[in-house]
Structure formats: structure tokens, C-alpha cells
mmCIF file of C-alpha atoms and ligand atoms in Angstrom:
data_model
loop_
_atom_site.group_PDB
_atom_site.id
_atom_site.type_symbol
_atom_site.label_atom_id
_atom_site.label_comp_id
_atom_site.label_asym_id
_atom_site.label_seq_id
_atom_site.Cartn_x
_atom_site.Cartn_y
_atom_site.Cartn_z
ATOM 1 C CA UNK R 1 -18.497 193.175 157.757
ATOM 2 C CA UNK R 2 -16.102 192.269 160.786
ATOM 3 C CA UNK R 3 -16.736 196.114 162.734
ATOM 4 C CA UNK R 4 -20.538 195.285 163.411
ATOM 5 C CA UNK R 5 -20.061 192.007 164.950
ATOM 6 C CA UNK R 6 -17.121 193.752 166.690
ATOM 7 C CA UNK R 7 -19.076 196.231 168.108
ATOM 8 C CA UNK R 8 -21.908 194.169 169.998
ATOM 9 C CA UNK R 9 -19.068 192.093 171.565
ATOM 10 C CA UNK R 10 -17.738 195.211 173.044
ATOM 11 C CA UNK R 11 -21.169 196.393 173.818
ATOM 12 C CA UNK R 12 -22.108 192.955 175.765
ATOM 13 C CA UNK R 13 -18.719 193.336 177.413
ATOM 14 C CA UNK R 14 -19.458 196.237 178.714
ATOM 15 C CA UNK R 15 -22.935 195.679 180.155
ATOM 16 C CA UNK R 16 -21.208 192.418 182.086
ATOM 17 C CA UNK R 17 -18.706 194.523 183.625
ATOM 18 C CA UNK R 18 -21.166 197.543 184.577
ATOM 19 C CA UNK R 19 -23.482 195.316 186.837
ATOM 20 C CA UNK R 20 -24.129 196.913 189.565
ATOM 21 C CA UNK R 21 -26.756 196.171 192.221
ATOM 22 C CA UNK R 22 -28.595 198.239 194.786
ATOM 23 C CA UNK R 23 -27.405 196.322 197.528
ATOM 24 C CA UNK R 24 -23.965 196.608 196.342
ATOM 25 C CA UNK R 25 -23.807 200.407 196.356
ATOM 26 C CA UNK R 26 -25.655 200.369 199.671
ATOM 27 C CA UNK R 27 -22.527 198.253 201.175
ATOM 28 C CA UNK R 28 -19.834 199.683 199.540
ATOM 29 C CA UNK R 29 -21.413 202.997 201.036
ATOM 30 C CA UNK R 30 -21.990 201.940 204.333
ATOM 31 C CA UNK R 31 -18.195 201.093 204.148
ATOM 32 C CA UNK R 32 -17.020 204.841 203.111
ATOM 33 C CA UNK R 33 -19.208 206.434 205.806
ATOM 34 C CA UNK R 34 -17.685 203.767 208.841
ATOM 35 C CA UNK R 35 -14.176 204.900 207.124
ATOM 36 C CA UNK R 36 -14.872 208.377 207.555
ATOM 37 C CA UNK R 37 -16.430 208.407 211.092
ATOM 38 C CA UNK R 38 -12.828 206.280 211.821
ATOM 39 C CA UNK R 39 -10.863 208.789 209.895
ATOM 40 C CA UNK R 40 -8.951 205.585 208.503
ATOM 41 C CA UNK R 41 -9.100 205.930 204.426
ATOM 42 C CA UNK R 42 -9.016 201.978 203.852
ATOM 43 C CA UNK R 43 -12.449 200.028 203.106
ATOM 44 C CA UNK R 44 -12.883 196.671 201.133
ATOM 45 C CA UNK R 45 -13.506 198.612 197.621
ATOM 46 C CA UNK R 46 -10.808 201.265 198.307
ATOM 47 C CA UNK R 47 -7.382 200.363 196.421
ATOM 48 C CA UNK R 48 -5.649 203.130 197.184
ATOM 49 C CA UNK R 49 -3.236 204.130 194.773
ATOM 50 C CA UNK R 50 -6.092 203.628 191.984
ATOM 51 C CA UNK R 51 -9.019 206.225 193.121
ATOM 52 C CA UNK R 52 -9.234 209.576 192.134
ATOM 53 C CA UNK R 53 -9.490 211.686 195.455
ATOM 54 C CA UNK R 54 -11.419 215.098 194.814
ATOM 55 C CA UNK R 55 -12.777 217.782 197.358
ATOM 56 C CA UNK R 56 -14.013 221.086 196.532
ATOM 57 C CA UNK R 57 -13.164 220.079 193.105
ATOM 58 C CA UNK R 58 -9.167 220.145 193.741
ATOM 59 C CA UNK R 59 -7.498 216.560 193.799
ATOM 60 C CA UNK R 60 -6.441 215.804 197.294
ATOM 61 C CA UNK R 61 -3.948 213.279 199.014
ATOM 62 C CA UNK R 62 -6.301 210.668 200.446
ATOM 63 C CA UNK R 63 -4.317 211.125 204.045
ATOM 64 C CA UNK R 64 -4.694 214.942 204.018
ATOM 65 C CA UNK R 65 -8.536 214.520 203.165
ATOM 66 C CA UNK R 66 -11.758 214.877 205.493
ATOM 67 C CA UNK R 67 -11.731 210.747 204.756
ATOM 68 C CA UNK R 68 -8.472 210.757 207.181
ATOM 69 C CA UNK R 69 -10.046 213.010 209.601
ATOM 70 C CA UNK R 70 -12.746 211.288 211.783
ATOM 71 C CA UNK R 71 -16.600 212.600 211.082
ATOM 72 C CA UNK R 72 -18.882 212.206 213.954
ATOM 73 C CA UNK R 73 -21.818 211.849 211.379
ATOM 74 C CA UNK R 74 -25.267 211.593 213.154
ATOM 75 C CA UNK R 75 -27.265 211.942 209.774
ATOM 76 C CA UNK R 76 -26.423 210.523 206.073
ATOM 77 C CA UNK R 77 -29.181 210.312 203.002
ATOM 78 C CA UNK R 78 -28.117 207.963 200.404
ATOM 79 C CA UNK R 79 -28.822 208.035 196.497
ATOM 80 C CA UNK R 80 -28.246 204.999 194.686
ATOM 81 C CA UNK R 81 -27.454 205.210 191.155
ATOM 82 C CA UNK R 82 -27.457 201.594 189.561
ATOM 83 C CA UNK R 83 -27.190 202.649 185.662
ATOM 84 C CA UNK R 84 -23.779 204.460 186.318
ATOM 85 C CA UNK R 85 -22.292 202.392 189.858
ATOM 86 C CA UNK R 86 -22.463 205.223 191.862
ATOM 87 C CA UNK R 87 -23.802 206.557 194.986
ATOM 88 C CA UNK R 88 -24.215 210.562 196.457
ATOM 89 C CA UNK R 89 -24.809 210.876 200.374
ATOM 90 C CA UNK R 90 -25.118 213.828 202.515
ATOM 91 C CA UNK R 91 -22.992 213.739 205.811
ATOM 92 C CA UNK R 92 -24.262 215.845 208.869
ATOM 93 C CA UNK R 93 -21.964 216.133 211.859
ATOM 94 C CA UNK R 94 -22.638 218.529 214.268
ATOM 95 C CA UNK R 95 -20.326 217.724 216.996
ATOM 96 C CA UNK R 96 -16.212 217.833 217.158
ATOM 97 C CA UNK R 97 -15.758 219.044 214.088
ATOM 98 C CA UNK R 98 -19.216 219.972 212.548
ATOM 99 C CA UNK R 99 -19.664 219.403 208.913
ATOM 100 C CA UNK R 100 -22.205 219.107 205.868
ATOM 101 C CA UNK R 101 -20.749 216.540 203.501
ATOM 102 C CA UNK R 102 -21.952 215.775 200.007
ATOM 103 C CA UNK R 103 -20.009 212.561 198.625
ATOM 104 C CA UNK R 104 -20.282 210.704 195.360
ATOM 105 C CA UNK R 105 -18.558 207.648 195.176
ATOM 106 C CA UNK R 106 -18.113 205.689 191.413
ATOM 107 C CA UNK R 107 -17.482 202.256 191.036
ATOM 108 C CA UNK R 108 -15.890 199.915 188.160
ATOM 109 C CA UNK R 109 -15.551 196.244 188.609
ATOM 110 C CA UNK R 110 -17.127 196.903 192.433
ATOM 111 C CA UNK R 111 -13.903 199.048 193.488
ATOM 112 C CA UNK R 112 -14.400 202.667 194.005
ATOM 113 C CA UNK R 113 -12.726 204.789 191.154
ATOM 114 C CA UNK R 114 -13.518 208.137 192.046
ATOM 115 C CA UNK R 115 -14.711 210.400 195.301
ATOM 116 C CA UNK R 116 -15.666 213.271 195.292
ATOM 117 C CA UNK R 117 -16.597 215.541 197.828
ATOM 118 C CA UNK R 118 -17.910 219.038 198.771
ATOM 119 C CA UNK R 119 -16.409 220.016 202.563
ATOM 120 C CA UNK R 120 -18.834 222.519 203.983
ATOM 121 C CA UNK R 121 -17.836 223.971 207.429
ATOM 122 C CA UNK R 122 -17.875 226.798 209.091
ATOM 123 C CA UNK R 123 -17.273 229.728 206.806
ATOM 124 C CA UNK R 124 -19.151 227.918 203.892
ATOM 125 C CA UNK R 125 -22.065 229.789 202.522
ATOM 126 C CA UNK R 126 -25.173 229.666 205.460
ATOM 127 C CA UNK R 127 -23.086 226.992 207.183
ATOM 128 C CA UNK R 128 -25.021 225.487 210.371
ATOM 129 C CA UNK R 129 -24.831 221.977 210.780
ATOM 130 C CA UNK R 130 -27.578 222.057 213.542
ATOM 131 C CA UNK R 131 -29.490 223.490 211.034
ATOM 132 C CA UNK R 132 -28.824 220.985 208.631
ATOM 133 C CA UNK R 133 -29.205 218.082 210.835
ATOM 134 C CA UNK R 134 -32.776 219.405 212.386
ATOM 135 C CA UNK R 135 -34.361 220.276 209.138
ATOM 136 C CA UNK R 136 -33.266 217.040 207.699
ATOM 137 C CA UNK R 137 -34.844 214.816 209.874
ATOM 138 C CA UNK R 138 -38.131 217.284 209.322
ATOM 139 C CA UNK R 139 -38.033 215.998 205.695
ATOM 140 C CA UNK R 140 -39.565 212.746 204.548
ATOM 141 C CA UNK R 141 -37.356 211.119 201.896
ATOM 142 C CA UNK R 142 -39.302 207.440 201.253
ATOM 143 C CA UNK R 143 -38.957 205.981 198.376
ATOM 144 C CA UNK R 144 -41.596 206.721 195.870
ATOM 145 C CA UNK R 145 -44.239 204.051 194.835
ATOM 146 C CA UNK R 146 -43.212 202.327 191.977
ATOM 147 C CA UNK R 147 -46.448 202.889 189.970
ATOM 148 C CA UNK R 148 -45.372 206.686 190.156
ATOM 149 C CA UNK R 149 -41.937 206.381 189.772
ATOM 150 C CA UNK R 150 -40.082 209.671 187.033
ATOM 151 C CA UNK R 151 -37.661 208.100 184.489
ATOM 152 C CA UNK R 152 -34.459 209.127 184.717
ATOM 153 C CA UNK R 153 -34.507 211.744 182.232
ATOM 154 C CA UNK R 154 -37.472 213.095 183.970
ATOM 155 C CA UNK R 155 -36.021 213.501 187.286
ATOM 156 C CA UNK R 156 -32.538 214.572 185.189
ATOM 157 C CA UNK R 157 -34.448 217.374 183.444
ATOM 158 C CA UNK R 158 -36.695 218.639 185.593
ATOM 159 C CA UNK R 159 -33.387 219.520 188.549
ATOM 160 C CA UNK R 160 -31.626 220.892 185.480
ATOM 161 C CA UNK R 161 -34.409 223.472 184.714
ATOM 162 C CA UNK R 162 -33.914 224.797 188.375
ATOM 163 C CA UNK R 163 -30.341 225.356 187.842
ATOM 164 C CA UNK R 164 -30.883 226.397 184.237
ATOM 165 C CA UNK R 165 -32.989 228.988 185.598
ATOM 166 C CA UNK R 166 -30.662 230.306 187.793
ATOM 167 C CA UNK R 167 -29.038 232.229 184.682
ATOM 168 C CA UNK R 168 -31.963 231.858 182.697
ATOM 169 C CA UNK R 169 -35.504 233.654 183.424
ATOM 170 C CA UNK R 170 -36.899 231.940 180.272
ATOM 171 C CA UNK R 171 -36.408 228.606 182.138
ATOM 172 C CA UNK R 172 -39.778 227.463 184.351
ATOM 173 C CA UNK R 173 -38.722 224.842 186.800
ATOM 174 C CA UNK R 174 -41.461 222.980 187.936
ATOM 175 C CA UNK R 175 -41.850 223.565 191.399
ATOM 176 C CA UNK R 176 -44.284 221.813 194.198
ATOM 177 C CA UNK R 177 -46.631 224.153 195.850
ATOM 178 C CA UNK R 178 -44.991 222.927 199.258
ATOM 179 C CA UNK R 179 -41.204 223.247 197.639
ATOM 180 C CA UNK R 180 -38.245 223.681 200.296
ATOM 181 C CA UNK R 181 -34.134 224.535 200.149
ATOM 182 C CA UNK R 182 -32.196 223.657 202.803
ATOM 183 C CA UNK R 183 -29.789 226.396 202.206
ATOM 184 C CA UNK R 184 -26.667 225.821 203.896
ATOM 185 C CA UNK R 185 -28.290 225.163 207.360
ATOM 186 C CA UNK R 186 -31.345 227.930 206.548
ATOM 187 C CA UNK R 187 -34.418 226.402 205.459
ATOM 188 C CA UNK R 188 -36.381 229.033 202.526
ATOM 189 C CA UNK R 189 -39.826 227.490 201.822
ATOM 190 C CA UNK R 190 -41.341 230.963 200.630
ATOM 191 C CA UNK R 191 -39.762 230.768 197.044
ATOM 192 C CA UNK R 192 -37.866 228.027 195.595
ATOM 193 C CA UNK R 193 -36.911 229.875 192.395
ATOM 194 C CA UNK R 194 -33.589 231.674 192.098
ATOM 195 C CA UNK R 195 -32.272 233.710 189.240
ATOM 196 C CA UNK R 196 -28.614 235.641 189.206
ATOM 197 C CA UNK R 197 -27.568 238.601 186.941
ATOM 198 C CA UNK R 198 -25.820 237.758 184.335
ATOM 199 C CA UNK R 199 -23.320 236.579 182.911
ATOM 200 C CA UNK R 200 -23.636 233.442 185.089
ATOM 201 C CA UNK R 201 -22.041 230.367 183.217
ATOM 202 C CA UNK R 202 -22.510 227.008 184.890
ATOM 203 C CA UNK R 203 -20.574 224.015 184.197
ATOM 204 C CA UNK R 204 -22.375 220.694 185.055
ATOM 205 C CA UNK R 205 -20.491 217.898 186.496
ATOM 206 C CA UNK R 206 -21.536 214.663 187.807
ATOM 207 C CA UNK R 207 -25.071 213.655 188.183
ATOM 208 C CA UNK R 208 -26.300 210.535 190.736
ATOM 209 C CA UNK R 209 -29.859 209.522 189.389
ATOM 210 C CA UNK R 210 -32.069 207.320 191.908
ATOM 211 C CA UNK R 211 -35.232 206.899 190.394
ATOM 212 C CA UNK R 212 -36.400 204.831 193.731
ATOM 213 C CA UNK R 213 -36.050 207.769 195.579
ATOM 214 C CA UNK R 214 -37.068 210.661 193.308
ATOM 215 C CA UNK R 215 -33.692 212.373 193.341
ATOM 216 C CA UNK R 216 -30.808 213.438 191.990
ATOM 217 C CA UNK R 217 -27.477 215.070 192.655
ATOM 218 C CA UNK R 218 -25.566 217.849 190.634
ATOM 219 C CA UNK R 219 -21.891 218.612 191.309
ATOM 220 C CA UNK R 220 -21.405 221.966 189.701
ATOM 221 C CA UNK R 221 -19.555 225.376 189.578
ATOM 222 C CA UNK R 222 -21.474 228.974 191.154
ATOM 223 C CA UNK R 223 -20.304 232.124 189.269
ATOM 224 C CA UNK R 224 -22.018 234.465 191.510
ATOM 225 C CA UNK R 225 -21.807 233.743 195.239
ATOM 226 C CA UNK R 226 -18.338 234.562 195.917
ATOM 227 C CA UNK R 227 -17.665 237.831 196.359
ATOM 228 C CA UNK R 228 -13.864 237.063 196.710
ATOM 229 C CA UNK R 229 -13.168 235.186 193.631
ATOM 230 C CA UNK R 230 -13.349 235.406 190.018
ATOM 231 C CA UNK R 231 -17.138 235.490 188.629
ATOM 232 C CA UNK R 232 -15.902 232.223 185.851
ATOM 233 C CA UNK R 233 -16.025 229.758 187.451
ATOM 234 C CA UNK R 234 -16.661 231.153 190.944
ATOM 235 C CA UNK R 235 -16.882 228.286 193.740
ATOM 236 C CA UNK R 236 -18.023 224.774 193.769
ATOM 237 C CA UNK R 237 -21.586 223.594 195.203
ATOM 238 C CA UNK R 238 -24.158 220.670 194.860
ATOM 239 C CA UNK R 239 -27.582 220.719 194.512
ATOM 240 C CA UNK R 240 -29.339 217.667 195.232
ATOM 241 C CA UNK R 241 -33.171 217.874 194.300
ATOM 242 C CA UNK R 242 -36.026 215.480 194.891
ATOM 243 C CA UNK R 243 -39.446 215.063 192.538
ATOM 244 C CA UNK R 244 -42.640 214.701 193.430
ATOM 245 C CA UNK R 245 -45.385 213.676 190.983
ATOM 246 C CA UNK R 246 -42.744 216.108 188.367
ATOM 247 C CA UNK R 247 -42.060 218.657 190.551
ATOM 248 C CA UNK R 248 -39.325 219.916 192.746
ATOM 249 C CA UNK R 249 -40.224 218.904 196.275
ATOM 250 C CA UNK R 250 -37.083 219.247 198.104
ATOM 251 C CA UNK R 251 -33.346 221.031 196.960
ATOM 252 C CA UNK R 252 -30.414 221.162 199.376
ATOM 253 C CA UNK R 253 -27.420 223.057 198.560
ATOM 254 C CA UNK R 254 -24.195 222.949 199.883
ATOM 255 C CA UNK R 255 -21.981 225.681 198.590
ATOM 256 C CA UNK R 256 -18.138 226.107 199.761
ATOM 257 C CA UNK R 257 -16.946 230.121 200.238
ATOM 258 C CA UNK R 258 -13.292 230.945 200.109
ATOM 259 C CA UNK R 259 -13.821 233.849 202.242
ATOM 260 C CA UNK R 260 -16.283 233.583 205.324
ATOM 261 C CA UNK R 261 -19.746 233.002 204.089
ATOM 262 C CA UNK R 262 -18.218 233.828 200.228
ATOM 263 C CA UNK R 263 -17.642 237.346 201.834
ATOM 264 C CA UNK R 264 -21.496 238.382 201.583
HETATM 265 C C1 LIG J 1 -26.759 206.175 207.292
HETATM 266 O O1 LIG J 1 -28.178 206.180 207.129
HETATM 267 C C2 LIG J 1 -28.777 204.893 207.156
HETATM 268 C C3 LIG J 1 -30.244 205.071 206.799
HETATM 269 O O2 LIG J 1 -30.855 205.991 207.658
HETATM 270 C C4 LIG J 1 -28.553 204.286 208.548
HETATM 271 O O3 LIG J 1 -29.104 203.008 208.590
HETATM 272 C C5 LIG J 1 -27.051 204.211 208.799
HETATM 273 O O4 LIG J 1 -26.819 203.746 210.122
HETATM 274 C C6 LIG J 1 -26.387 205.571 208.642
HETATM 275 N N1 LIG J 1 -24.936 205.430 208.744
HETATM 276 C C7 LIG J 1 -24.190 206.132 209.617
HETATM 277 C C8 LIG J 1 -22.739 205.852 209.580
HETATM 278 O O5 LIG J 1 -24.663 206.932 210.398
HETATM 279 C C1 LIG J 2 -28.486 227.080 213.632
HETATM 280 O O1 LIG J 2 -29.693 226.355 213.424
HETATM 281 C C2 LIG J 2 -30.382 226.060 214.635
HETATM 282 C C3 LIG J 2 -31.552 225.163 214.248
HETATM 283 O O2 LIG J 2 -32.367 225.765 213.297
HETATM 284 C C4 LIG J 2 -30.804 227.356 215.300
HETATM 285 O O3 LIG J 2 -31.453 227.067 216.516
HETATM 286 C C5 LIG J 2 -29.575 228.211 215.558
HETATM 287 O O4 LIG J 2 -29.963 229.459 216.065
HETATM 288 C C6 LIG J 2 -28.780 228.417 214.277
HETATM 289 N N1 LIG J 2 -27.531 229.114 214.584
HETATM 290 C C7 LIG J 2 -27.195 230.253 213.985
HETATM 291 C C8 LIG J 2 -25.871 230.814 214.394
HETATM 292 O O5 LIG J 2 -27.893 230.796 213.149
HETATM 293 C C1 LIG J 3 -17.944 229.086 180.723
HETATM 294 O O1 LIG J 3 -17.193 228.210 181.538
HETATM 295 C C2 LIG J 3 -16.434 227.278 180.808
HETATM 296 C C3 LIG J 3 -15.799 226.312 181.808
HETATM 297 O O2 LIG J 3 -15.267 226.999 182.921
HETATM 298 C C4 LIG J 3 -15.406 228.023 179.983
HETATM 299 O O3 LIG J 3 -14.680 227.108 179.196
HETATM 300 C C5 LIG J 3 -16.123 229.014 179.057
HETATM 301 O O4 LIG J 3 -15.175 229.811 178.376
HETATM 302 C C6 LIG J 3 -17.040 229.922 179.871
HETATM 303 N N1 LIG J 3 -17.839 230.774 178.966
HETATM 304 C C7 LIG J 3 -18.006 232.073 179.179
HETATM 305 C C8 LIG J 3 -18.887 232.796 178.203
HETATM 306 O O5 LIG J 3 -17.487 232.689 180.100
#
């Protein structure tokens, strides 16, 4: 009987090394965002050499990156994922170069392992970064009181029905009476429901779960938009969602187009 006791070593080893606090990820993240408004790629839990270095879902050379480019950001909202080490923040710039950024940043042993980014500018589907910054600031993202705090899998099931639903009419999302998408820089509170002719086959990627703040972030492919490219897997997008007594109160999506506003 030597694999049991095996096993809950290896399972207490890894809970020790996957502490990870709140204040932590806020630090470490307050260090990416100075990097990028410097446009110099070094910060106290970057080793370079070690991270993986994704925009747009293609790996990039850290130097050739928006990280080595210098962001003016006026606006960033921050989710703070404790359970996996990782954090997902949303970068408006509007002047120099204007951009919408949507970052995740993973962690292991407090150094960053992985970042990934979608770039919007202009071009990208309903890009306007005044847009983005003005209805932004519009939207109240407190933290929700603890007594009426969604689990986890609440908040992770209920923003996967709304992109379920995109392919799937079957699928009822839960949506607040008072739902919103900040759509590029276009704000759509008339409908929050979308639903695309099929086939439409959507791969999920990562997911950054704060239950303090309601919300969570999905990296994930579009089959649809763009007009210039190949229906599977189409372009890359996030949709970061935020619940409300279990309901979709807020979505933003930021969608990248290969051809100018994905040719549509
Ligand atoms: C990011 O947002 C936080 C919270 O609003 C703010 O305190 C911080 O200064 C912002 N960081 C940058 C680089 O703008
Ligand atoms: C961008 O958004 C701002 C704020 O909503 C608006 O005033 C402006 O007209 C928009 N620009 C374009 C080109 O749609
Ligand atoms: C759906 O996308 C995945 C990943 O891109 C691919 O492996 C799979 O073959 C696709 N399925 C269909 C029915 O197109």
C-alpha cells in the first residue's frame, strides 16, 4: 500500500507550492501594467527566458510584443484568481497609440509563467478606445458582498451558457434585466443574447475566476466574425462577464479582425 500514502504527499506538495494570495496577484499585476506603460518587458516576477509570451494566440518574442512598446493606459480592471495564481485585466489607452488590452498573467512559485494577451487596435472588430474608456468608467464593478457571493462554478457556468448559446439556441443564459456589452468600443444594452448560424465550433481556453468580484474571463476562438479567414477556428476574442445575484450583468468583448473590422 506504498501509492496511497504516495499520493497525499504529492497532493500536500502541491497545495504548498500553489499558495497564492490576493495581495500577491494584485502586486505582481501592478508590476506588468508599470512594465507596459514603460514598454520595458522586465518586472520582479518576469524571468525572461522562462514565460510563455502569447498575443492573439500566436507566441511572440517578448521584445517584439505590445509589453516592449509603451501603453499610455488611463483605465485597467483587474480579476484576481487565487485558486489557479492568475490574474485577467483590461488595458484602455486612448492616446499615442490607442489600445484595448485583455491580459492574463499565470503564476507558479510567484514568477509569471505565462501571458497572454488579446491586442485590439484600430482595425479590430468595433475598435474605439474612447469608447471603451467612457463606458467603462460608466460601469460599477465593486466587489460583491460576501453574503451574496456565486461559487466559482456558478459564475464559471453561468458566462459559459452565454457563449454556449452563441452556437446553441437551446442554451438560456441568464441574463439581468439591465444586461450590457461593451462591444469593441459600442455599448448594446437592448439585447444581450447572441446566436450565429451554424456550424460555429468554439474552443475554450483559459478562464480567470474572481468570485470577489463576480467575474470571469474567457480566452476563446470566434468562427464567425471574420469574413476574411477560415470559419474553424476563425479569430481570437475574450469575453469577460460579470454576475449579479446569477445573472449576466456586464460582458465586454474584445475581438481581433485580420482584415479591418474582420472585413464586415
Ligand atoms: C489600475 O487600476 C487600479 C484600480 O483602479 C489603480 O489603482 C491603478 O493605478 C491602475 N494602474 C494603472 C497603471 O493605471
Ligand atoms: C467613439 O466613442 C466615442 C464615445 O462614445 C464617440 O463619441 C465617438 O463618436 C466614437 N467614434 C467613432 C468613430 O465611432
Ligand atoms: C472544432 O475545433 C477544434 C479545435 O480547433 C477541432 O479540433 C475540431 O475538429 C473542430 N470540429 C469541427 C466539427 O469542426
Amino acid at each position: 500500500m506504498i501509492a496511497p500514502i504516495l499520493l497525499v504527499t504529492a497532493g500536500l506538495a502541491a497545495q504548498a507550492s500553489a499558495a497564492c494570495t490576493r495581495q500577491f496577484l494584485k502586486d505582481a499585476t501592478a508590476e506588468y501594467l508599470d512594465a507596459l506603460t514603460a514598454g520595458k518587458p522586465t518586472f520582479a516576477s518576469l524571468s525572461t527566458g522562462t514565460v510563455e509570451y502569447v498575443e492573439n494566440d500566436q507566441a511572440v518574442p517578448i521584445a517584439e510584443g505590445v509589453l516592449s512598446k509603451g501603453v499610455a493606459i488611463e483605465f485597467n480592471l483587474t480579476l484576481y484568481d487565487t485558486t489557479q495564481c492568475a490574474s485577467y485585466t483590461e488595458i484602455v489607452a486612448t492616446t499615442k497609440h490607442p489600445y484595448v488590452i485583455g491580459t492574463r498573467l499565470a503564476f507558479q512559485d510567484e514568477k509569471v509563467t505565462k501571458i497572454q494577451s488579446i491586442v485590439c487596435d484600430d482595425g479590430d472588430w468595433l475598435f474605439n478606445a474612447t469608447g471603451s474608456l467612457v463606458y467603462n468608467r460608466r460601469e460599477t464593478w465593486a466587489p460583491i458582498p460576501e453574503a451574496e457571493r456565486a461559487s466559482r462554478e456558478e459564475i464559471t457556468a453561468i458566462a459559459t451558457s452565454y457563449v454556449d448559446a452563441w452556437s446553441d439556441s437551446a442554451v438560456k443564459p441568464p441574463f439581468a434585466k439591465n444586461c450590457a456589452r461593451l462591444e469593441g468600443g459600442f455599448y448594446i444594452t437592448s439585447n444581450c443574447l447572441l446566436n450565429f448560424p451554424p456550424p460555429f465550433n468554439v474552443t475554450k481556453g483559459a478562464y480567470t475566476i474572481d468570485e470577489e468580484l463576480g467575474a470571469v474571463d474567457i480566452f476563446h476562438n470566434f468562427p464567425f466574425l471574420d469574413a476574411s479567414l477560415p470559419r474553424n477556428p476563425g479569430t481570437q476574442t475574450n469575453n469577460l462577464i460579470r454576475v449579479e445575484a446569477k445573472q449576466i450583468r456586464y460582458i465586454h468583448e474584445n475581438t481581433v479582425c485580420q482584415a479591418k473590422n474582420c472585413g464586415r
